[in-house]
Amino acid sequence: MKKPNRCSMVGMLLVLTLTTQPVLASMNLALDKGCLSCHGSPPRGKTPTFTQLAERYAPLKGQESQIKEKIKHLREHHLFGGVPAHERLSADEAGRFVRWLVDGGH
Ligand code: HEC
């Protein structure tokens, strides 16, 4: 077995940092906002888990106008069956979540 040299170690660390950071930020955000109390596993009642939502959103990849629609829709106030946690999201937070889900949610 060849020992990895210093250069490839640094490269690996860089890749790890670049790929895990945004995901962690989203998940921390989800925890902070209590999203996982409904969307976690097991989910509350019929709430779709983030994994299921990611599957539902996957076809939106690259469809910028549809993604924007989703972001707007998520934060809209619904008279019946609205989720206050959704309505409290800022445009920025909602955007990050929706895009995170479109990208696979992991
Ligand atoms: C009180 C429970 C509850 C909480 C807390 C909650 N959700 Fe939801 N969420 C739901 C339910 C129920 C649905 C499915 C009904 C629907 O689609 O509106 C849903 C749907 C969604 C959808 C899909 C919307 C669509 O129509 O495509 C997204 C995205 C989402 N939630 C994100 C979040 C995020 C991000 C948070 C944290 C800020 C959050 N949710 C917190 C219950 C909750």
Tab-separated table of C-alpha atoms and ligand atoms in Angstrom:
chain	number	residue	atom	x	y	z
A	1	MET	CA	0.000	0.000	0.000
A	2	LYS	CA	1.311	3.394	-0.979
A	3	LYS	CA	1.078	6.006	1.716
A	4	PRO	CA	-1.006	9.008	0.625
A	5	ASN	CA	1.267	11.990	0.242
A	6	ARG	CA	0.675	15.319	1.890
A	7	CYS	CA	-0.742	16.864	-1.242
A	8	SER	CA	-3.513	14.356	-1.765
A	9	MET	CA	-4.434	14.586	1.930
A	10	VAL	CA	-4.914	18.314	1.634
A	11	GLY	CA	-6.923	17.778	-1.538
A	12	MET	CA	-9.171	15.285	0.184
A	13	LEU	CA	-9.773	17.590	3.118
A	14	LEU	CA	-10.654	20.389	0.757
A	15	VAL	CA	-13.162	18.224	-1.098
A	16	LEU	CA	-14.719	17.073	2.170
A	17	THR	CA	-15.052	20.602	3.458
A	18	LEU	CA	-16.529	21.889	0.222
A	19	THR	CA	-19.075	19.102	-0.128
A	20	THR	CA	-20.262	18.775	3.472
A	21	GLN	CA	-20.502	22.392	4.557
A	22	PRO	CA	-23.656	23.540	2.709
A	23	VAL	CA	-25.504	20.364	3.687
A	24	LEU	CA	-24.638	20.772	7.336
A	25	ALA	CA	-25.764	24.372	7.187
A	26	SER	CA	-29.134	23.310	5.796
A	27	MET	CA	-29.609	20.562	8.310
A	28	ASN	CA	-28.712	22.836	11.191
A	29	LEU	CA	-31.171	25.311	9.838
A	30	ALA	CA	-33.819	22.566	9.708
A	31	LEU	CA	-33.118	21.690	13.317
A	32	ASP	CA	-33.154	25.297	14.454
A	33	LYS	CA	-36.484	25.890	12.796
A	34	GLY	CA	-38.070	22.711	14.140
A	35	CYS	CA	-38.686	21.363	10.660
A	36	LEU	CA	-37.556	17.908	11.695
A	37	SER	CA	-40.244	17.626	14.365
A	38	CYS	CA	-42.609	17.027	11.437
A	39	HIS	CA	-40.329	16.098	8.534
A	40	GLY	CA	-37.866	13.907	10.427
A	41	SER	CA	-38.024	10.153	10.623
A	42	PRO	CA	-40.436	9.031	11.753
A	43	PRO	CA	-42.408	11.973	10.357
A	44	ARG	CA	-45.406	13.393	12.131
A	45	GLY	CA	-48.608	11.933	10.670
A	46	LYS	CA	-48.734	12.197	6.901
A	47	THR	CA	-45.919	14.734	6.654
A	48	PRO	CA	-43.524	13.805	3.857
A	49	THR	CA	-39.964	13.241	5.089
A	50	PHE	CA	-37.181	15.400	3.616
A	51	THR	CA	-36.094	12.301	1.686
A	52	GLN	CA	-39.538	12.011	0.100
A	53	LEU	CA	-39.601	15.711	-0.652
A	54	ALA	CA	-36.186	15.450	-2.273
A	55	GLU	CA	-37.567	12.728	-4.549
A	56	ARG	CA	-40.556	14.896	-5.371
A	57	TYR	CA	-38.325	17.885	-6.126
A	58	ALA	CA	-35.608	16.092	-8.085
A	59	PRO	CA	-37.311	16.690	-11.474
A	60	LEU	CA	-37.148	20.439	-10.823
A	61	LYS	CA	-33.392	20.485	-11.194
A	62	GLY	CA	-32.470	23.152	-13.720
A	63	GLN	CA	-36.081	24.434	-13.936
A	64	GLU	CA	-35.344	27.800	-12.375
A	65	SER	CA	-38.852	29.257	-12.773
A	66	GLN	CA	-40.477	26.207	-11.197
A	67	ILE	CA	-38.006	26.273	-8.326
A	68	LYS	CA	-38.890	29.920	-7.691
A	69	GLU	CA	-42.595	29.000	-7.725
A	70	LYS	CA	-41.961	26.322	-5.088
A	71	ILE	CA	-40.047	28.734	-2.875
A	72	LYS	CA	-42.854	31.248	-3.066
A	73	HIS	CA	-45.518	28.618	-2.543
A	74	LEU	CA	-43.840	27.229	0.564
A	75	ARG	CA	-44.006	30.548	2.401
A	76	GLU	CA	-47.500	31.536	1.341
A	77	HIS	CA	-50.140	31.753	3.963
A	78	HIS	CA	-52.778	29.037	3.695
A	79	LEU	CA	-56.076	29.596	5.380
A	80	PHE	CA	-56.588	25.873	6.009
A	81	GLY	CA	-53.880	23.378	6.793
A	82	GLY	CA	-51.171	26.014	6.753
A	83	VAL	CA	-47.918	25.285	8.550
A	84	PRO	CA	-46.752	28.256	10.646
A	85	ALA	CA	-43.166	26.968	10.481
A	86	HIS	CA	-43.329	27.312	6.687
A	87	GLU	CA	-44.818	30.789	6.823
A	88	ARG	CA	-42.159	32.012	9.253
A	89	LEU	CA	-39.326	31.182	6.818
A	90	SER	CA	-37.576	34.122	5.221
A	91	ALA	CA	-37.312	34.135	1.445
A	92	ASP	CA	-33.644	33.327	1.842
A	93	GLU	CA	-34.217	30.359	4.144
A	94	ALA	CA	-37.046	28.956	2.019
A	95	GLY	CA	-34.832	29.293	-1.037
A	96	ARG	CA	-31.987	27.443	0.617
A	97	PHE	CA	-34.261	24.597	1.704
A	98	VAL	CA	-35.981	24.147	-1.611
A	99	ARG	CA	-32.683	24.210	-3.501
A	100	TRP	CA	-31.157	21.810	-1.003
A	101	LEU	CA	-34.060	19.407	-1.614
A	102	VAL	CA	-33.840	19.819	-5.387
A	103	ASP	CA	-30.187	18.830	-5.049
A	104	GLY	CA	-31.153	15.605	-3.295
A	105	GLY	CA	-31.569	16.729	0.322
A	106	HIS	CA	-28.447	15.054	1.642
B	1	HEC	C1	-46.183	21.222	11.986
B	1	HEC	C2	-45.518	20.275	11.122
B	1	HEC	C3	-44.517	20.838	10.107
B	1	HEC	C4	-43.397	21.581	10.380
B	1	HEC	C5	-42.873	22.057	11.731
B	1	HEC	C6	-42.773	21.815	9.095
B	1	HEC	N1	-43.488	21.236	8.090
B	1	HEC	FE1	-43.057	21.245	6.070
B	1	HEC	N2	-44.767	20.251	5.673
B	1	HEC	C7	-45.671	19.783	6.617
B	1	HEC	C8	-46.740	19.081	5.951
B	1	HEC	C9	-47.942	18.428	6.636
B	1	HEC	C10	-46.457	19.138	4.572
B	1	HEC	C11	-47.265	18.513	3.441
B	1	HEC	C12	-48.412	19.378	3.054
B	1	HEC	C13	-47.968	20.372	2.062
B	1	HEC	O1	-47.355	19.983	1.047
B	1	HEC	O2	-48.209	21.571	2.298
B	1	HEC	C14	-45.220	19.880	4.421
B	1	HEC	C15	-44.609	20.167	3.213
B	1	HEC	C16	-43.370	20.754	3.083
B	1	HEC	C17	-42.704	20.981	1.836
B	1	HEC	C18	-43.253	20.630	0.459
B	1	HEC	C19	-44.177	21.710	-0.027
B	1	HEC	C20	-44.687	21.395	-1.418
B	1	HEC	O3	-45.869	21.561	-1.642
B	1	HEC	O4	-43.900	20.983	-2.268
B	1	HEC	C21	-41.505	21.573	2.120
B	1	HEC	C22	-40.415	21.998	1.144
B	1	HEC	C23	-41.439	21.731	3.548
B	1	HEC	N3	-42.575	21.237	4.103
B	1	HEC	C24	-40.373	22.288	4.228
B	1	HEC	C25	-40.365	22.563	5.599
B	1	HEC	C26	-39.318	23.287	6.256
B	1	HEC	C27	-38.062	23.826	5.585
B	1	HEC	C28	-39.662	23.366	7.577
B	1	HEC	C29	-38.926	24.083	8.704
B	1	HEC	C30	-38.908	25.510	8.576
B	1	HEC	C31	-40.928	22.678	7.734
B	1	HEC	N4	-41.321	22.208	6.503
B	1	HEC	C32	-41.583	22.522	8.931
B	1	HEC	C33	-45.563	19.928	7.994
B	1	HEC	C34	-44.582	20.625	8.670
